[in-house]
CSV table of C-alpha atoms in Angstrom, one decimal:
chain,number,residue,atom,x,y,z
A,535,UNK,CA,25.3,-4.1,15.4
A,536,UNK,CA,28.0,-1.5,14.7
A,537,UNK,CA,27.4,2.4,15.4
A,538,UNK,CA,28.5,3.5,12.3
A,539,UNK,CA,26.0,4.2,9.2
A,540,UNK,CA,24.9,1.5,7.0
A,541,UNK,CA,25.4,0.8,3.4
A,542,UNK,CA,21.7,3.3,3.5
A,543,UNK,CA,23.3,6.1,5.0
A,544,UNK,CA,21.3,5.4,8.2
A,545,UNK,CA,23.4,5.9,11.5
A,546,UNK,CA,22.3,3.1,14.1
A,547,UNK,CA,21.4,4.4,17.2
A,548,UNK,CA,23.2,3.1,20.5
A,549,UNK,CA,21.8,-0.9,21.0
A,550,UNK,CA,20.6,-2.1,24.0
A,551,UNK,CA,22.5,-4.3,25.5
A,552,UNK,CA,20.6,-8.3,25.2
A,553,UNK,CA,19.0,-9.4,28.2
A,554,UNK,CA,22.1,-11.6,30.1
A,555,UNK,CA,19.7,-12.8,32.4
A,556,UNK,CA,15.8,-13.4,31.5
A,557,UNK,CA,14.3,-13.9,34.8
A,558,UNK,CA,10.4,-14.0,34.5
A,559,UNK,CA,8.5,-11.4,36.3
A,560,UNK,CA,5.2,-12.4,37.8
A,561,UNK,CA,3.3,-9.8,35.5
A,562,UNK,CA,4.9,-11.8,32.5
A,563,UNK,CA,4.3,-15.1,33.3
A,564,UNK,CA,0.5,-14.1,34.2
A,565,UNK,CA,0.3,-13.9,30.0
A,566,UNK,CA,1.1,-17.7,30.0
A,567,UNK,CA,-1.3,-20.3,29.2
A,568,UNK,CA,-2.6,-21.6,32.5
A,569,UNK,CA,-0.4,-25.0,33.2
A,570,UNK,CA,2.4,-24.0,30.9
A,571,UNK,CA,6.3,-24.0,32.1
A,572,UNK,CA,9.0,-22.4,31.0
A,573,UNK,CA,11.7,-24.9,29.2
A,574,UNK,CA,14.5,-21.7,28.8
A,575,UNK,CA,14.2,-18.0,28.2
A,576,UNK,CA,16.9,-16.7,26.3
A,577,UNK,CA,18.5,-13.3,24.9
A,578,UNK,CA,17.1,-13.3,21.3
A,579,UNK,CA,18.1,-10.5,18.3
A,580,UNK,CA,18.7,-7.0,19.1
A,581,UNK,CA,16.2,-3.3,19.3
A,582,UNK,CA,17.3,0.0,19.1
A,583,UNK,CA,15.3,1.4,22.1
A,584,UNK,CA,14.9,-2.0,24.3
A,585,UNK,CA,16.0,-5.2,25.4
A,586,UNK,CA,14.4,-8.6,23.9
A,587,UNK,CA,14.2,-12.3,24.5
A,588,UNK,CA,12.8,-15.3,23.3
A,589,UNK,CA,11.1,-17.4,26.2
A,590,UNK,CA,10.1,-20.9,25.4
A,591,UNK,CA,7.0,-23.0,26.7
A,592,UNK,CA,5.9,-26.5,27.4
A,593,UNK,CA,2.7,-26.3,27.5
A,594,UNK,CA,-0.1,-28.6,29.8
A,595,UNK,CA,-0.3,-31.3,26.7
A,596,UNK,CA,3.0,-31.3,25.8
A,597,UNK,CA,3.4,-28.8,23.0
A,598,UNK,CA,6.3,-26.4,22.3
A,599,UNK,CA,5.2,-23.0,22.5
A,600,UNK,CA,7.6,-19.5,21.7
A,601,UNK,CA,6.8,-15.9,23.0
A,602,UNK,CA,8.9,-13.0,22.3
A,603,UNK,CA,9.3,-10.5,24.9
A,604,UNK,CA,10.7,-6.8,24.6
A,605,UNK,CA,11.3,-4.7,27.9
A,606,UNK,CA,11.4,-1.4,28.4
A,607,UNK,CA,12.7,1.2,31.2
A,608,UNK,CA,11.2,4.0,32.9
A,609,UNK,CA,8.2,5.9,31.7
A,610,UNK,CA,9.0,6.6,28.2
A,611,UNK,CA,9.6,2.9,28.4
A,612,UNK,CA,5.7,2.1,29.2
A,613,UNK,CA,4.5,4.2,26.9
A,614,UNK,CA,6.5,2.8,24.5
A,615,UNK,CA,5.5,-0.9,25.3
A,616,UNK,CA,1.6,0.0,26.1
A,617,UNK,CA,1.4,2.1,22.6
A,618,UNK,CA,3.1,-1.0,20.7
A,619,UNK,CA,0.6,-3.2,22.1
A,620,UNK,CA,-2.1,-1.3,21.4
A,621,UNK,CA,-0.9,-0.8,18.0
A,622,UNK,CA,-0.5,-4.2,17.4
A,623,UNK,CA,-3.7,-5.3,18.7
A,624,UNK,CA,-5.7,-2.7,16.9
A,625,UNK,CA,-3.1,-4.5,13.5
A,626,UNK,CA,-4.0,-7.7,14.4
A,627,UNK,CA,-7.8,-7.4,15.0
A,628,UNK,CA,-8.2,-6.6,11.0
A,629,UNK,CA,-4.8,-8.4,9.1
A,630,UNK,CA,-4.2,-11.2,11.4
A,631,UNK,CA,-1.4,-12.7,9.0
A,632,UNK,CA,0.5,-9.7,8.6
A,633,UNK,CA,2.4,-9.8,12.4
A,634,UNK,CA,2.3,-11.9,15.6
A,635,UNK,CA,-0.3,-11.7,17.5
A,636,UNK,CA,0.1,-9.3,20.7
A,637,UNK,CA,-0.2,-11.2,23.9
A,638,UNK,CA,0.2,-8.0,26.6
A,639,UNK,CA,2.1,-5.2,27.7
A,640,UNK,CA,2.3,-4.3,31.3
A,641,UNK,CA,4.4,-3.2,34.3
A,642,UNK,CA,7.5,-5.7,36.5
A,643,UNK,CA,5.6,-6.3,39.6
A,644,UNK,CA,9.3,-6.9,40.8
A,645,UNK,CA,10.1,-3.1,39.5
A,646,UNK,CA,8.2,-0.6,38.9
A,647,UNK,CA,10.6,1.4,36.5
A,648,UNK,CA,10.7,-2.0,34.1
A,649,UNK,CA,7.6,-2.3,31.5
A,650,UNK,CA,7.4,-5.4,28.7
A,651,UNK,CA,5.3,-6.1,25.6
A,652,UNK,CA,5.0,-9.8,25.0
A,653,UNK,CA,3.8,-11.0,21.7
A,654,UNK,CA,3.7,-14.8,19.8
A,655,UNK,CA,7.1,-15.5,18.2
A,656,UNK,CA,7.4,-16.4,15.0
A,657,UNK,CA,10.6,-17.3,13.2
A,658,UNK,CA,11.7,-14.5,10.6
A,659,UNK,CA,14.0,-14.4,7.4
A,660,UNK,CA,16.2,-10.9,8.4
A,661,UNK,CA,15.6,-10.0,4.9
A,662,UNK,CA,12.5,-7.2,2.9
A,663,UNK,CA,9.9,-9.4,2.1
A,664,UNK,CA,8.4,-10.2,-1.6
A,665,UNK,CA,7.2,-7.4,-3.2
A,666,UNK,CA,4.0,-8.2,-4.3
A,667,UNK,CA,2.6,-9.9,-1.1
A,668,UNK,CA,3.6,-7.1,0.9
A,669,UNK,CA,2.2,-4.5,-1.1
A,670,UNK,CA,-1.0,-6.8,-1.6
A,671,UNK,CA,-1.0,-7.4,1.9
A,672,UNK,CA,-0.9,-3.4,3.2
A,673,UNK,CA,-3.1,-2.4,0.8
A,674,UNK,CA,-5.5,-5.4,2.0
A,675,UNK,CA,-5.0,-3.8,5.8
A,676,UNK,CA,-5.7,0.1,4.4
A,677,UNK,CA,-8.9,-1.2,2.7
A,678,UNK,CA,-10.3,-3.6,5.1
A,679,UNK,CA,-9.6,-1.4,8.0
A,680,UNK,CA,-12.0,1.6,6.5
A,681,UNK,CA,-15.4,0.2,7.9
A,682,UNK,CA,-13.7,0.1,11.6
A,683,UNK,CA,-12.5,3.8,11.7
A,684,UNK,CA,-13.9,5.8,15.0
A,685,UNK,CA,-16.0,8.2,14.1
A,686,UNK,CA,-14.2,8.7,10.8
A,687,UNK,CA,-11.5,10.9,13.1
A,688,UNK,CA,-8.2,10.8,12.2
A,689,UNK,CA,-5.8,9.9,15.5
A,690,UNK,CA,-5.2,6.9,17.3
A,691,UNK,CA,-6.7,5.8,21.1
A,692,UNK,CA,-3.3,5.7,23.0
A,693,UNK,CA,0.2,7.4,21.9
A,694,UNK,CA,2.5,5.6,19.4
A,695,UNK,CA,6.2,5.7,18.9
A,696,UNK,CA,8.6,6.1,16.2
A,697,UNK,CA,11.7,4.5,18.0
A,698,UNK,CA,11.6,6.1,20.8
A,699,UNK,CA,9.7,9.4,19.9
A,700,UNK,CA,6.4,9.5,20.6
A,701,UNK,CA,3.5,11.1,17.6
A,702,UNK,CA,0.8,13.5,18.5
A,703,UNK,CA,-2.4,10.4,18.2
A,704,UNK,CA,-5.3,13.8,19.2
A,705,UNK,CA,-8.3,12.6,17.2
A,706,UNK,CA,-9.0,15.4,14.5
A,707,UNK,CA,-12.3,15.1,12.1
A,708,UNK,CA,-9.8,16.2,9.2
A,709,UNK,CA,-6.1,14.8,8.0
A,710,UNK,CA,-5.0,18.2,7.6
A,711,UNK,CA,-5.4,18.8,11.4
A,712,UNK,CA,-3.8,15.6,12.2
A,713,UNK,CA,-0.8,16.4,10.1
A,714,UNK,CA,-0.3,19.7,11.6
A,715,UNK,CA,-0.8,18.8,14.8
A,716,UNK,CA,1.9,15.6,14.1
A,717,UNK,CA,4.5,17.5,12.3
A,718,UNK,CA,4.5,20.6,14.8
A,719,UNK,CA,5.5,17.9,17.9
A,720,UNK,CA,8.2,16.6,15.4
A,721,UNK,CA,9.6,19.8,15.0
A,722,UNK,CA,9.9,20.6,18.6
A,723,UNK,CA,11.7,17.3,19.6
A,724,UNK,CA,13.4,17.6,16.7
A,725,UNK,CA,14.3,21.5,18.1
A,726,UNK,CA,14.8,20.0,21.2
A,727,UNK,CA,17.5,17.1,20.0
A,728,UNK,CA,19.2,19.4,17.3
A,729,UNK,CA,19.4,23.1,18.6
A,730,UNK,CA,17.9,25.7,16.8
A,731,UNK,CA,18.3,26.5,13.6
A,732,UNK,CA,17.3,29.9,11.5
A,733,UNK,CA,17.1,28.2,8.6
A,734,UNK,CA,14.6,26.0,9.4
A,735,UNK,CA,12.5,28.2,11.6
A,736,UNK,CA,12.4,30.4,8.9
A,737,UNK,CA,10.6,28.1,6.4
A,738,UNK,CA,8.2,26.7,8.9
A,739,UNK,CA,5.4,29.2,8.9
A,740,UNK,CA,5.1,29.0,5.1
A,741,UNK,CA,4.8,25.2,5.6
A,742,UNK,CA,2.1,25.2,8.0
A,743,UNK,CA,0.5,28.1,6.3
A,744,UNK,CA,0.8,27.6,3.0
A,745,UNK,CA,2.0,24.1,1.9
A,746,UNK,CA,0.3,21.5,4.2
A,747,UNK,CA,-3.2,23.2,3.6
A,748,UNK,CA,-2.4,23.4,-0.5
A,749,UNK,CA,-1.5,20.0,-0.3
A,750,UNK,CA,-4.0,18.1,2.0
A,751,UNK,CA,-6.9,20.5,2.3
A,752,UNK,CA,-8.0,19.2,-1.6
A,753,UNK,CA,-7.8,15.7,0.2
A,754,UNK,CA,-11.2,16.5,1.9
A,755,UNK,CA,-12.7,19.0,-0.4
A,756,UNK,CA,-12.7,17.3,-3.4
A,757,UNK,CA,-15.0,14.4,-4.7
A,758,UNK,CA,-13.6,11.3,-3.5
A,759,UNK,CA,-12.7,12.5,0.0
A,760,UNK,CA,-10.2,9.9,1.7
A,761,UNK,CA,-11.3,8.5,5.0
A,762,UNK,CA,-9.1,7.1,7.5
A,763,UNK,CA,-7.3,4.0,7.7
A,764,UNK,CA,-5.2,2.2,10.0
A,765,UNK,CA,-1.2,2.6,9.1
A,766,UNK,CA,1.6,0.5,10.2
A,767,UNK,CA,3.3,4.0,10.3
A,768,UNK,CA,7.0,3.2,10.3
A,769,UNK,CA,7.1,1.2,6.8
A,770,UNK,CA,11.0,0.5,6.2
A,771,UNK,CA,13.2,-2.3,5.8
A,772,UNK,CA,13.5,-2.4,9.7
A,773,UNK,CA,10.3,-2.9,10.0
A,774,UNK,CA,9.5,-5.8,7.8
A,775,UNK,CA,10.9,-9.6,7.4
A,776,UNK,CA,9.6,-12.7,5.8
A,777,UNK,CA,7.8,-15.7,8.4
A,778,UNK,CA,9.9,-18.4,7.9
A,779,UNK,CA,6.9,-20.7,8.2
A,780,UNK,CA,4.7,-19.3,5.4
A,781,UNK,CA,7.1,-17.4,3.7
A,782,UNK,CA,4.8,-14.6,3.9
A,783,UNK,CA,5.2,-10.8,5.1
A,784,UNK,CA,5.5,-9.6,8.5
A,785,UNK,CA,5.7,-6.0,10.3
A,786,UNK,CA,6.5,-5.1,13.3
A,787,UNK,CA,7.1,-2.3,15.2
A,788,UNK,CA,4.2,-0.4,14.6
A,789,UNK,CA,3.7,3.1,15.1
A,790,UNK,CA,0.0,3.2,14.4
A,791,UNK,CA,-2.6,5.8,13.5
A,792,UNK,CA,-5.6,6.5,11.6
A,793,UNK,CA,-4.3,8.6,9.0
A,794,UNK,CA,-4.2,9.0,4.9
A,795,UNK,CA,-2.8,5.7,3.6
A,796,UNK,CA,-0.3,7.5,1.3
A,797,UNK,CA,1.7,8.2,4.9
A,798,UNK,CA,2.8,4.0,4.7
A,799,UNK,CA,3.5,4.8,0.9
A,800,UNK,CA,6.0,7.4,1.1
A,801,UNK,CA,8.8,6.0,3.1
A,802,UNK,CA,8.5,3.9,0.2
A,803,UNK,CA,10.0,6.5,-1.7
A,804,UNK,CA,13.0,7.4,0.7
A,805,UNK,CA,16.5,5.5,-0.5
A,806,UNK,CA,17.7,4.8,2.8
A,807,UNK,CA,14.6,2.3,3.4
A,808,UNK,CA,15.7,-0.6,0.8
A,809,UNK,CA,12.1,-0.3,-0.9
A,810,UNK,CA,11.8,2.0,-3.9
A,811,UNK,CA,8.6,3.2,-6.5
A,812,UNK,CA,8.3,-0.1,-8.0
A,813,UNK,CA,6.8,-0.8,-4.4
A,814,UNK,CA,4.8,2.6,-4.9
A,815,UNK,CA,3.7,1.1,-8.3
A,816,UNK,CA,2.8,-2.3,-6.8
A,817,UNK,CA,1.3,-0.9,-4.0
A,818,UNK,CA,-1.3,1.2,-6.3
A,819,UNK,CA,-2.5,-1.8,-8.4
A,820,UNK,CA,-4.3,-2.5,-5.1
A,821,UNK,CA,-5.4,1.1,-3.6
A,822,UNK,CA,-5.6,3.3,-6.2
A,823,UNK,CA,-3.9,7.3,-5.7
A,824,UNK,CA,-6.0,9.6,-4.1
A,825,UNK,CA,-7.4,12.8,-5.4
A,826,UNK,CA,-6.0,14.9,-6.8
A,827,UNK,CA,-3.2,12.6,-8.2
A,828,UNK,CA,-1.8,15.8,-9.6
A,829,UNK,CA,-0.6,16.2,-6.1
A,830,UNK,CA,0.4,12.8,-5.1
A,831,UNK,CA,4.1,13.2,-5.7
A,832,UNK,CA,4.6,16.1,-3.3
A,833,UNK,CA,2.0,14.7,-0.6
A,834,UNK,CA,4.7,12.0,-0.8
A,835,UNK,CA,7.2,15.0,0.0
A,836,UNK,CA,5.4,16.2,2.0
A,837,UNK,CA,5.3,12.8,4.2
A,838,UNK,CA,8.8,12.6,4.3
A,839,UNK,CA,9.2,15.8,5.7
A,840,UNK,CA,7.8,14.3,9.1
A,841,UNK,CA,10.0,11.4,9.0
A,842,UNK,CA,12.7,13.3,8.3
A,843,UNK,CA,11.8,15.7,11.1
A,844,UNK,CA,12.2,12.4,13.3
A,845,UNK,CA,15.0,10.9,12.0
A,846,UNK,CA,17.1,14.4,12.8
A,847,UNK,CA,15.7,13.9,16.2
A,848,UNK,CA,16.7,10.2,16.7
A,849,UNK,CA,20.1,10.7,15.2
A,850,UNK,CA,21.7,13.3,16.8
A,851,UNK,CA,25.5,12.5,15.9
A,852,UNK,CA,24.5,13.7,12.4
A,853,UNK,CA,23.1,17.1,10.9
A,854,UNK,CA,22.4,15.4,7.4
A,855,UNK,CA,18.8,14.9,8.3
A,856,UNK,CA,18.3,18.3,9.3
A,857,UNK,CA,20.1,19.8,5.7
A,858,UNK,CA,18.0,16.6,3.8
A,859,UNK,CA,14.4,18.0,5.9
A,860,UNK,CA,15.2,21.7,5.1
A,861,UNK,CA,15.8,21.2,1.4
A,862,UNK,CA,12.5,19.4,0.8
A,863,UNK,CA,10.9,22.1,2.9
A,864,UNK,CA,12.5,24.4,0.7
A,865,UNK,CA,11.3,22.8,-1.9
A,866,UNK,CA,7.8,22.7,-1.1
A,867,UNK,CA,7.4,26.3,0.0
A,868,UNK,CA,9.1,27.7,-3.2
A,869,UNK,CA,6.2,25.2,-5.6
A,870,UNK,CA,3.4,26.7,-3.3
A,871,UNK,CA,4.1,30.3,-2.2
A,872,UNK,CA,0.2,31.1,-2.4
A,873,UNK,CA,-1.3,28.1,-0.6
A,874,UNK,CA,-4.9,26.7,-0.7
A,875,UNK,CA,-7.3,28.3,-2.9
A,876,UNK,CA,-11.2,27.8,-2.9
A,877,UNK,CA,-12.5,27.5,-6.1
């Protein structure tokens, strides 16, 4: 995959290099179905942040079976792997037919510094799914997932990733907490990637003062309060494909939370992801806008903001993420310069 941007405007980070040589570690090949062998285990596509393969399996009667593993280094590489498999799992438990099924995650018992997820493989069309099935199909996960929320809390059990960037999971009883406490770790890696800058710090107390509470205080005051639901949390044309099998959708990836389900909508929104608002629009005919829907459009904004704080972070040959972040910021803090209001 080449460095340079795509016909999106998003930069590619630095590839891992492919696996040259897929040996099986002992921790892996403890996943296996007992009296299975391994036919071949090969390099197979390419990931941002690790290294992937396809091993292949001839199982005790005879049958062909495919898993796909990813490995990881060092320990931003085990939580990465340990957070996708949790992720997944928790995905999988409620919309089996939206992603393979997660086998395990775990540590070399040949290295202690290499870590691996292993899920199912299933054979993908590199292309955004349909339109209509996926939308049907996320809003299916957002609703179904509502009865299995813990304790209503907003959060996730174990820390997710966005590529390689880990999101603040601290269980909060409201969204607005969440957010906060989310967008306030993205602005510090993002600080920590980018440098400083005056321009943004300057804006940031207005938006944790003034905009987030306008925007997603009325979320729990009003009188359809949302409850959680469990997000894929990295929605974009990355992220998605078509089985080649069913023809159905499929994620991947996931950087899951319980969270508002408008957070999976708005990178809908966002012109580098390939999607758009007629997948806003489809997405609604299944789960309806929350309240206020006066608001919607700039919770949307508002959601973007954090990606944006994340992509400036990831992509740190560029400053067009941090200019993009600071004008919506901008934006946001000039609409709302008195904040949330009782009453």
């Amino acid at each position: 995959m080449s460095s340079d941007a795509d016909d999106t405007g998003v930069p590619a980070p630095q590839v891992q290099n492919l696996l040259e040589k897929v040996d099986i570690d002992e921790s892996v090949a403890a996943y296996f179905p007992p009296g299975s062998r391994v036919e071949s285990a090969l390099p197979h596509g390419a990931s941002f942040w690790t290294r992937t393969a396809r091993i292949n399996l001839l199982l005790e009667n005879g049958s062909p079976k495919s898993l796909f593993l990813k490995v990881a280094q060092g320990v931003d590489g085990l939580g990465l792997v340990i957070g996708e498999y949790e992720a997944a799992k928790s995905l999988y438990a409620i919309a089996p037919y939206l992603l393979p099924r997660p086998v395990g995650a775990g540590t070399y018992k040949s290295d202690p510094e290499t870590h691996f997820y292993l899920s199912d493989y299933v054979e993908m069309i590199d292309e955004v799914p349909d339109m209509q099935k996926f939308c049907a199909s996320l809003a299916k996960l957002h609703r179904d997932s509502i009865p299995f929320s813990p304790k209503g809390q907003f959060g996730f059990h174990v820390v997710t990733y966005n590529g390689n960037k880990a999101r603040d999971v601290t269980w909060c009883d409201t969204w607005e907490e969440m957010f906060t406490n989310s967008v306030k770790m993205r602005v510090k890696q993002e600080r920590d990637a980018q440098g400083p800058s005056a321009e943004l710090e300057k804006l940031l107390p207005a938006l944790f003062e003034k905009v987030i509470p306008r925007l997603l205080r009325p979320l729990h005051t009003g009188q359809n309060k949302i409850r959680p639901v469990l997000v894929h949390g990295d929605v974009w044309y990355g992220n998605l494909a078509t089985n080649a099998s069913t023809d159905e959708p499929i994620v991947f990836d996931p950087a899951t939370i319980w969270a508002h389900n408008e957070l999976d909508v708005a990178n809908m929104t966002v012109p580098r992801f390939r999607l758009g608002r007629a997948w806003t629009r489809e997405y609604h005919k299944h789960f309806p806008i929350s309240s206020p829907a006066e608001d919607y459009e700039d919770r949307l904004r508002l959601y973007t903001i954090h990606g944006g704080l994340c992509a400036s972070s990831l992509y740190t040959n560029t400053t067009k993420y941090r200019q993009m972040l600071i004008d919506w910021i901008q934006e946001l803090v000039d609409k709302y310069p008195v904040g949330y209001q009782e009453g």
